[in-house]
Amino acid sequence: MDGRDPRQHLARYLRALREDRWSGRKITQPQLAQALGGVSVPLISSWESQTNPRVPPLSRLDVYAALFATARSFDGDVAGPVSPEDMSDDERQVMNELKRELASLRNAALRAGAEPSPSPLPEGARSGEIEDSLSSGPWSFGDGNDVTIVVARWPEHMLRRIPYTERNDPDYIELLNYSELDALFELHGHLRAANPATLVRRRVADQLAPDDYTSHLTTLGGIDWNQVTSSTLQKLRLPVRQVADWDTEGGQFFEADDGGTTVQHRPVLEKSDAGLFLREDVALFARAISPFNRKRTVTICNGMYGRGTYGVVRALTDARFRDRNGDYLKNRFGDSSSYCILTRVPIINGATLTPDWTLDEYKLFEWSE
């Protein structure tokens, strides 16, 4: 690899931060691994490698910037970034300059073709990369606070058609009462993996306790059954509205205020002699400071149909797409306190495909505060 390669330039910069940032004080790779939240040492070695450098996610580089903005990050028994609120004005300025420099170096490295190389990875790096992918994405909250996933309960007339949903039945299965099971199962497992020290609860919308509202709150499913989705959307006042008139043909759509123009985005349905088939759903991903607790977040994953809800969850959990979609959100919305994206979710031969937000064809509407 050419010594002028931008990938090597980024790797040298990261190593210089660790070894030469402060005169007379060298940070070891194990110390840095701890400060980054417990990533593996082989993973850090792969980021600093001069023969086969790996490019860290942008979110990791943001933590680097906070760590090396002040030597106080490595004071005490447990290393970790100092909160921006606790930094001096000079330290915050240094952090922002480091963020810009690292982002610029990373962009140059990616343009140079920094996709994973077929060369063997350092021992332990593969598992470390999986861990890094999980712990650096939008579903990793990093603060140890509880997370609550809220779905709707099936309406009574539907529950009566589902076996084992009667509480007194010896074979009673609680989860059969939950709608959006595909999305719930997918997201619950990912949240547990991305936040291993965090309590992740699941709730039906009509059974939330006060503490559930003030945790990191995630709602799955639409306004017709999930009243938590409905009330949260009202409080957030996003420029997106869901219309769910199931008694009228074509009465199901998302409506977006796009620069003063109202645009409707509808799912694609196909009629045939065999019935009505969903070919493409429309779904909303929204993230904001929680209106119930400003120190927590609220996230909405909501399709017109269950396939859309599942697809928009998969956008940030699917191992093939979550890193690129997570990076897209970071680059597109930065540190916005409130943002949303309305996306297509294609269904091919009955399979729900994961949207790729780096492609314009999947994005119907975007907004940030």
Short mmCIF file of C-alpha atoms in Angstrom, two decimals:
data_model
loop_
_atom_site.label_atom_id
_atom_site.label_comp_id
_atom_site.label_asym_id
_atom_site.label_seq_id
_atom_site.Cartn_x
_atom_site.Cartn_y
_atom_site.Cartn_z
CA MET A 1 0.00 0.00 0.00
CA ASP A 2 1.34 3.43 -0.98
CA GLY A 3 2.47 5.46 2.02
CA ARG A 4 0.47 8.40 0.65
CA ASP A 5 -2.73 6.38 0.70
CA PRO A 6 -5.45 8.34 2.62
CA ARG A 7 -6.28 5.19 4.58
CA GLN A 8 -2.75 5.10 5.95
CA HIS A 9 -2.91 8.83 6.63
CA LEU A 10 -5.99 8.30 8.84
CA ALA A 11 -4.32 5.33 10.57
CA ARG A 12 -1.19 7.39 11.33
CA TYR A 13 -3.30 10.26 12.63
CA LEU A 14 -5.17 7.96 15.03
CA ARG A 15 -1.94 6.46 16.30
CA ALA A 16 -0.41 9.92 16.75
CA LEU A 17 -3.41 11.02 18.81
CA ARG A 18 -2.90 8.05 21.09
CA GLU A 19 0.88 8.25 21.42
CA ASP A 20 1.83 11.90 20.90
CA ARG A 21 -1.19 14.01 21.80
CA TRP A 22 0.21 15.09 25.15
CA SER A 23 3.93 15.48 25.86
CA GLY A 24 5.18 12.84 28.25
CA ARG A 25 1.88 10.94 28.29
CA LYS A 26 1.31 8.00 25.99
CA ILE A 27 -2.12 6.34 25.91
CA THR A 28 -1.96 2.56 25.45
CA GLN A 29 -4.29 0.63 23.20
CA PRO A 30 -5.95 -1.10 26.20
CA GLN A 31 -6.55 2.32 27.81
CA LEU A 32 -8.09 3.62 24.60
CA ALA A 33 -10.20 0.48 24.22
CA GLN A 34 -11.63 1.06 27.69
CA ALA A 35 -12.26 4.74 27.00
CA LEU A 36 -14.15 3.87 23.81
CA GLY A 37 -16.59 1.78 25.80
CA GLY A 38 -14.78 -1.55 25.88
CA VAL A 39 -14.01 -2.27 22.20
CA SER A 40 -11.38 -4.92 21.49
CA VAL A 41 -7.68 -4.06 21.35
CA PRO A 42 -7.28 -5.91 17.98
CA LEU A 43 -9.95 -3.62 16.54
CA ILE A 44 -7.96 -0.51 17.56
CA SER A 45 -4.85 -2.14 16.07
CA SER A 46 -6.72 -2.61 12.80
CA TRP A 47 -7.62 1.11 12.74
CA GLU A 48 -3.92 2.03 13.22
CA SER A 49 -2.51 -0.59 10.85
CA GLN A 50 -0.16 0.62 8.10
CA THR A 51 -0.58 -2.54 6.02
CA ASN A 52 -4.33 -3.15 6.09
CA PRO A 53 -6.03 -0.21 7.85
CA ARG A 54 -9.70 -0.42 8.67
CA VAL A 55 -11.81 2.74 8.62
CA PRO A 56 -13.72 3.37 11.89
CA PRO A 57 -17.39 4.40 11.87
CA LEU A 58 -17.97 8.14 12.07
CA SER A 59 -19.57 7.78 15.49
CA ARG A 60 -16.34 6.24 16.84
CA LEU A 61 -14.31 9.14 15.47
CA ASP A 62 -16.65 11.56 17.23
CA VAL A 63 -15.75 9.81 20.49
CA TYR A 64 -12.07 10.08 19.58
CA ALA A 65 -12.55 13.84 19.18
CA ALA A 66 -14.16 14.13 22.61
CA LEU A 67 -11.51 11.93 24.24
CA PHE A 68 -8.53 13.81 22.85
CA ALA A 69 -10.00 17.26 23.34
CA THR A 70 -8.76 17.14 26.94
CA ALA A 71 -6.32 15.03 28.94
CA ARG A 72 -8.99 14.86 31.64
CA SER A 73 -10.58 12.04 29.63
CA PHE A 74 -7.83 9.74 30.87
CA ASP A 75 -7.65 10.94 34.46
CA GLY A 76 -9.01 8.72 37.20
CA ASP A 77 -9.50 4.99 37.33
CA VAL A 78 -11.99 4.72 34.45
CA ALA A 79 -11.13 6.51 31.19
CA GLY A 80 -13.91 8.04 29.13
CA PRO A 81 -14.90 11.20 27.23
CA VAL A 82 -15.76 14.31 29.20
CA SER A 83 -19.30 15.51 28.55
CA PRO A 84 -19.37 18.61 26.28
CA GLU A 85 -21.40 20.36 28.99
CA ASP A 86 -18.47 19.88 31.38
CA MET A 87 -15.82 21.08 28.92
CA SER A 88 -14.35 24.55 28.87
CA ASP A 89 -14.92 26.72 25.81
CA ASP A 90 -11.39 25.96 24.63
CA GLU A 91 -11.91 22.21 25.04
CA ARG A 92 -15.16 22.30 23.08
CA GLN A 93 -13.41 24.22 20.31
CA VAL A 94 -10.63 21.61 20.19
CA MET A 95 -13.23 18.81 20.09
CA ASN A 96 -15.07 20.39 17.17
CA GLU A 97 -11.81 20.95 15.27
CA LEU A 98 -10.85 17.30 15.81
CA LYS A 99 -14.28 16.18 14.61
CA ARG A 100 -13.88 18.14 11.39
CA GLU A 101 -10.33 16.87 10.82
CA LEU A 102 -11.21 13.23 11.49
CA ALA A 103 -14.35 13.38 9.34
CA SER A 104 -12.31 14.86 6.48
CA LEU A 105 -9.65 12.16 6.78
CA ARG A 106 -12.33 9.46 6.93
CA ASN A 107 -14.07 10.77 3.81
CA ALA A 108 -10.76 10.75 1.94
CA ALA A 109 -10.09 7.18 3.12
CA LEU A 110 -13.49 6.02 1.94
CA ARG A 111 -13.01 7.66 -1.44
CA ALA A 112 -9.74 5.76 -1.74
CA GLY A 113 -11.70 2.52 -1.60
CA ALA A 114 -11.67 1.65 2.06
CA GLU A 115 -14.06 -1.30 1.86
CA PRO A 116 -13.00 -4.42 3.83
CA SER A 117 -9.99 -6.07 2.23
CA PRO A 118 -9.86 -9.80 1.50
CA SER A 119 -6.60 -9.87 3.49
CA PRO A 120 -6.79 -11.72 6.81
CA LEU A 121 -7.91 -9.58 9.72
CA PRO A 122 -5.92 -9.35 12.97
CA GLU A 123 -6.90 -12.04 15.42
CA GLY A 124 -10.08 -11.00 17.21
CA ALA A 125 -10.83 -8.11 14.86
CA ARG A 126 -13.80 -9.81 13.20
CA SER A 127 -15.72 -10.19 16.44
CA GLY A 128 -14.53 -6.72 17.42
CA GLU A 129 -15.98 -5.26 14.24
CA ILE A 130 -19.34 -6.85 14.93
CA GLU A 131 -19.23 -5.45 18.45
CA ASP A 132 -18.24 -2.03 17.09
CA SER A 133 -21.05 -2.09 14.54
CA LEU A 134 -23.56 -2.82 17.29
CA SER A 135 -22.22 -0.34 19.81
CA SER A 136 -21.76 2.62 17.45
CA GLY A 137 -25.11 2.63 15.62
CA PRO A 138 -28.26 4.67 16.33
CA TRP A 139 -29.72 1.88 18.48
CA SER A 140 -26.82 2.06 20.94
CA PHE A 141 -27.70 4.65 23.58
CA GLY A 142 -24.50 4.30 25.58
CA ASP A 143 -25.89 5.67 28.84
CA GLY A 144 -27.14 2.52 30.55
CA ASN A 145 -30.68 3.87 30.88
CA ASP A 146 -33.72 1.67 30.33
CA VAL A 147 -35.25 1.21 26.87
CA THR A 148 -38.95 0.51 26.31
CA ILE A 149 -40.40 -0.87 23.07
CA VAL A 150 -44.13 -0.22 22.65
CA VAL A 151 -46.43 -2.09 20.29
CA ALA A 152 -50.21 -2.27 20.02
CA ARG A 153 -52.32 -5.11 21.31
CA TRP A 154 -54.39 -6.86 18.66
CA PRO A 155 -58.00 -5.64 18.68
CA GLU A 156 -60.38 -7.94 20.54
CA HIS A 157 -62.16 -9.18 17.41
CA MET A 158 -58.78 -10.34 16.05
CA LEU A 159 -57.59 -11.81 19.33
CA ARG A 160 -60.62 -14.07 19.38
CA ARG A 161 -59.33 -15.73 16.20
CA ILE A 162 -55.82 -16.36 17.62
CA PRO A 163 -55.32 -19.47 19.80
CA TYR A 164 -53.61 -19.30 23.20
CA THR A 165 -54.37 -15.60 23.78
CA GLU A 166 -56.85 -16.21 26.60
CA ARG A 167 -54.98 -15.58 29.86
CA ASN A 168 -56.62 -18.52 31.66
CA ASP A 169 -55.64 -20.98 28.91
CA PRO A 170 -52.97 -23.42 30.17
CA ASP A 171 -51.13 -22.84 26.87
CA TYR A 172 -51.43 -19.05 27.06
CA ILE A 173 -48.70 -17.25 25.06
CA GLU A 174 -48.39 -13.58 25.98
CA LEU A 175 -46.54 -12.51 22.84
CA LEU A 176 -49.44 -13.62 20.64
CA ASN A 177 -51.27 -10.56 21.99
CA TYR A 178 -48.67 -8.25 20.43
CA SER A 179 -48.96 -6.81 16.94
CA GLU A 180 -45.78 -6.05 14.90
CA LEU A 181 -44.14 -9.28 16.10
CA ASP A 182 -41.58 -9.38 13.27
CA ALA A 183 -40.39 -5.87 14.06
CA LEU A 184 -40.52 -6.43 17.83
CA PHE A 185 -38.50 -9.66 17.66
CA GLU A 186 -35.91 -8.07 15.36
CA LEU A 187 -35.50 -4.88 17.39
CA HIS A 188 -35.56 -6.43 20.86
CA GLY A 189 -32.64 -8.73 20.07
CA HIS A 190 -30.64 -5.94 18.46
CA LEU A 191 -31.21 -3.57 21.37
CA ARG A 192 -30.07 -6.22 23.85
CA ALA A 193 -26.90 -6.83 21.85
CA ALA A 194 -26.16 -3.12 21.33
CA ASN A 195 -26.86 -2.21 24.98
CA PRO A 196 -25.74 -5.28 26.96
CA ALA A 197 -25.96 -3.59 30.36
CA THR A 198 -29.36 -2.04 29.71
CA LEU A 199 -32.83 -3.24 30.66
CA VAL A 200 -34.91 -3.52 27.47
CA ARG A 201 -38.63 -3.80 28.17
CA ARG A 202 -41.51 -4.60 25.82
CA ARG A 203 -44.95 -3.19 26.46
CA VAL A 204 -48.35 -3.07 24.82
CA ALA A 205 -49.53 0.48 24.31
CA ASP A 206 -52.34 0.40 26.86
CA GLN A 207 -50.13 -0.89 29.70
CA LEU A 208 -47.33 1.68 30.02
CA ALA A 209 -46.21 2.69 33.51
CA PRO A 210 -44.94 6.23 34.17
CA ASP A 211 -41.32 4.99 34.19
CA ASP A 212 -41.81 3.51 30.71
CA TYR A 213 -42.68 6.90 29.24
CA THR A 214 -39.55 8.49 30.69
CA SER A 215 -37.11 5.82 29.47
CA HIS A 216 -35.66 5.72 25.95
CA LEU A 217 -38.98 5.08 24.22
CA THR A 218 -39.48 3.30 20.89
CA THR A 219 -42.90 2.83 19.32
CA LEU A 220 -43.62 0.27 16.60
CA GLY A 221 -46.66 0.50 14.35
CA GLY A 222 -49.18 3.06 13.28
CA ILE A 223 -51.63 5.53 14.71
CA ASP A 224 -54.72 3.37 14.27
CA TRP A 225 -53.84 0.81 16.97
CA ASN A 226 -50.80 2.19 18.78
CA GLN A 227 -52.00 5.21 20.74
CA VAL A 228 -48.46 5.88 21.97
CA THR A 229 -47.34 6.41 18.37
CA SER A 230 -50.29 8.73 17.84
CA SER A 231 -49.74 10.82 20.97
CA THR A 232 -45.98 11.01 20.45
CA LEU A 233 -46.37 12.22 16.86
CA GLN A 234 -48.75 14.92 18.06
CA LYS A 235 -46.25 16.13 20.65
CA LEU A 236 -43.29 16.10 18.26
CA ARG A 237 -45.15 18.11 15.56
CA LEU A 238 -43.15 16.58 12.72
CA PRO A 239 -43.96 17.75 9.18
CA VAL A 240 -45.25 14.23 8.47
CA ARG A 241 -48.76 12.95 9.10
CA GLN A 242 -50.13 9.43 8.77
CA VAL A 243 -53.63 9.00 7.36
CA ALA A 244 -55.12 5.57 7.99
CA ASP A 245 -58.66 5.49 6.61
CA TRP A 246 -59.07 1.74 6.11
CA ASP A 247 -62.71 2.06 4.99
CA THR A 248 -61.78 4.05 1.89
CA GLU A 249 -59.83 2.70 -1.06
CA GLY A 250 -56.58 4.66 -1.29
CA GLY A 251 -57.20 6.24 2.11
CA GLN A 252 -53.91 5.00 3.56
CA PHE A 253 -50.87 7.23 3.10
CA PHE A 254 -48.24 9.46 4.68
CA GLU A 255 -48.53 13.18 4.05
CA ALA A 256 -45.40 15.34 4.17
CA ASP A 257 -45.07 19.11 4.21
CA ASP A 258 -42.21 19.55 1.75
CA GLY A 259 -41.29 23.25 1.76
CA GLY A 260 -44.90 24.40 1.95
CA THR A 261 -46.14 21.80 -0.54
CA THR A 262 -48.14 18.86 0.78
CA VAL A 263 -47.09 15.58 -0.83
CA GLN A 264 -48.79 12.23 -0.29
CA HIS A 265 -46.78 8.99 -0.30
CA ARG A 266 -48.79 5.78 -0.69
CA PRO A 267 -47.99 2.08 -0.51
CA VAL A 268 -48.15 0.14 -3.76
CA LEU A 269 -50.82 -2.57 -3.85
CA GLU A 270 -51.56 -4.96 -6.69
CA LYS A 271 -54.91 -6.59 -7.33
CA SER A 272 -55.19 -10.01 -8.89
CA ASP A 273 -57.66 -12.88 -8.98
CA ALA A 274 -55.82 -14.33 -5.98
CA GLY A 275 -56.34 -11.19 -3.88
CA LEU A 276 -54.62 -7.94 -2.94
CA PHE A 277 -50.84 -7.95 -2.65
CA LEU A 278 -48.50 -5.39 -1.09
CA ARG A 279 -45.61 -4.64 -3.45
CA GLU A 280 -44.12 -1.62 -1.68
CA ASP A 281 -44.83 -0.08 1.68
CA VAL A 282 -44.06 3.40 3.01
CA ALA A 283 -42.56 3.75 6.48
CA LEU A 284 -41.40 6.48 8.85
CA PHE A 285 -38.26 6.51 10.99
CA ALA A 286 -38.20 9.43 13.42
CA ARG A 287 -35.79 10.19 16.28
CA ALA A 288 -36.13 13.11 18.70
CA ILE A 289 -35.54 14.27 22.24
CA SER A 290 -38.35 12.69 24.22
CA PRO A 291 -41.25 15.02 25.00
CA PHE A 292 -41.67 13.01 28.22
CA ASN A 293 -38.05 13.33 29.46
CA ARG A 294 -35.58 15.66 27.74
CA LYS A 295 -32.64 13.48 28.85
CA ARG A 296 -33.97 10.52 26.86
CA THR A 297 -34.94 9.87 23.25
CA VAL A 298 -38.08 8.78 21.49
CA THR A 299 -37.98 6.78 18.25
CA ILE A 300 -40.87 5.97 15.92
CA CYS A 301 -40.79 3.08 13.43
CA ASN A 302 -44.09 3.10 11.64
CA GLY A 303 -45.21 1.63 8.31
CA MET A 304 -48.61 1.80 6.68
CA TYR A 305 -48.54 -1.99 7.03
CA GLY A 306 -46.57 -4.32 9.30
CA ARG A 307 -44.12 -5.02 6.45
CA GLY A 308 -43.13 -1.34 6.42
CA THR A 309 -42.56 -1.26 10.17
CA TYR A 310 -40.40 -4.37 9.93
CA GLY A 311 -38.45 -2.95 6.98
CA VAL A 312 -37.69 0.39 8.60
CA VAL A 313 -36.48 -1.41 11.75
CA ARG A 314 -34.24 -3.61 9.58
CA ALA A 315 -32.70 -0.50 8.02
CA LEU A 316 -30.65 -0.11 11.22
CA THR A 317 -30.41 -3.74 12.41
CA ASP A 318 -29.64 -5.69 9.21
CA ALA A 319 -25.91 -6.50 9.34
CA ARG A 320 -25.55 -5.80 5.61
CA PHE A 321 -27.06 -2.32 5.76
CA ARG A 322 -27.01 -0.96 9.32
CA ASP A 323 -23.53 0.61 9.18
CA ARG A 324 -24.07 2.43 5.90
CA ASN A 325 -27.55 3.57 6.94
CA GLY A 326 -26.30 4.63 10.36
CA ASP A 327 -23.46 6.59 8.76
CA TYR A 328 -25.95 8.17 6.38
CA LEU A 329 -28.09 9.41 9.28
CA LYS A 330 -25.01 10.77 11.04
CA ASN A 331 -23.74 12.58 7.95
CA ARG A 332 -27.16 13.82 6.89
CA PHE A 333 -28.57 14.94 10.23
CA GLY A 334 -25.46 15.40 12.39
CA ASP A 335 -26.40 16.35 15.94
CA SER A 336 -29.97 17.41 15.10
CA SER A 337 -32.21 17.00 18.11
CA SER A 338 -35.12 15.90 15.92
CA TYR A 339 -35.14 14.31 12.48
CA CYS A 340 -37.12 11.89 10.34
CA ILE A 341 -36.92 9.98 7.09
CA LEU A 342 -39.81 8.58 5.06
CA THR A 343 -38.69 5.52 3.14
CA ARG A 344 -39.86 2.99 0.60
CA VAL A 345 -39.87 -0.65 1.75
CA PRO A 346 -40.06 -3.05 -1.22
CA ILE A 347 -41.66 -6.49 -0.97
CA ILE A 348 -40.37 -8.98 -3.55
CA ASN A 349 -41.93 -12.46 -3.82
CA GLY A 350 -43.24 -12.09 -0.27
CA ALA A 351 -39.87 -11.04 1.20
CA THR A 352 -39.48 -7.65 2.90
CA LEU A 353 -36.27 -6.02 1.66
CA THR A 354 -34.12 -3.66 3.71
CA PRO A 355 -34.05 -0.06 2.41
CA ASP A 356 -30.64 1.41 1.57
CA TRP A 357 -30.71 5.09 2.50
CA THR A 358 -27.52 5.83 0.57
CA LEU A 359 -29.64 5.40 -2.59
CA ASP A 360 -32.04 8.20 -3.46
CA GLU A 361 -34.67 5.80 -4.79
CA TYR A 362 -35.50 4.65 -1.26
CA LYS A 363 -35.89 8.10 0.28
CA LEU A 364 -39.23 9.85 -0.12
CA PHE A 365 -38.85 12.69 2.39
CA GLU A 366 -36.30 13.90 4.94
CA TRP A 367 -36.45 16.56 7.62
CA SER A 368 -34.42 17.73 10.60
CA GLU A 369 -34.96 20.46 13.16
#
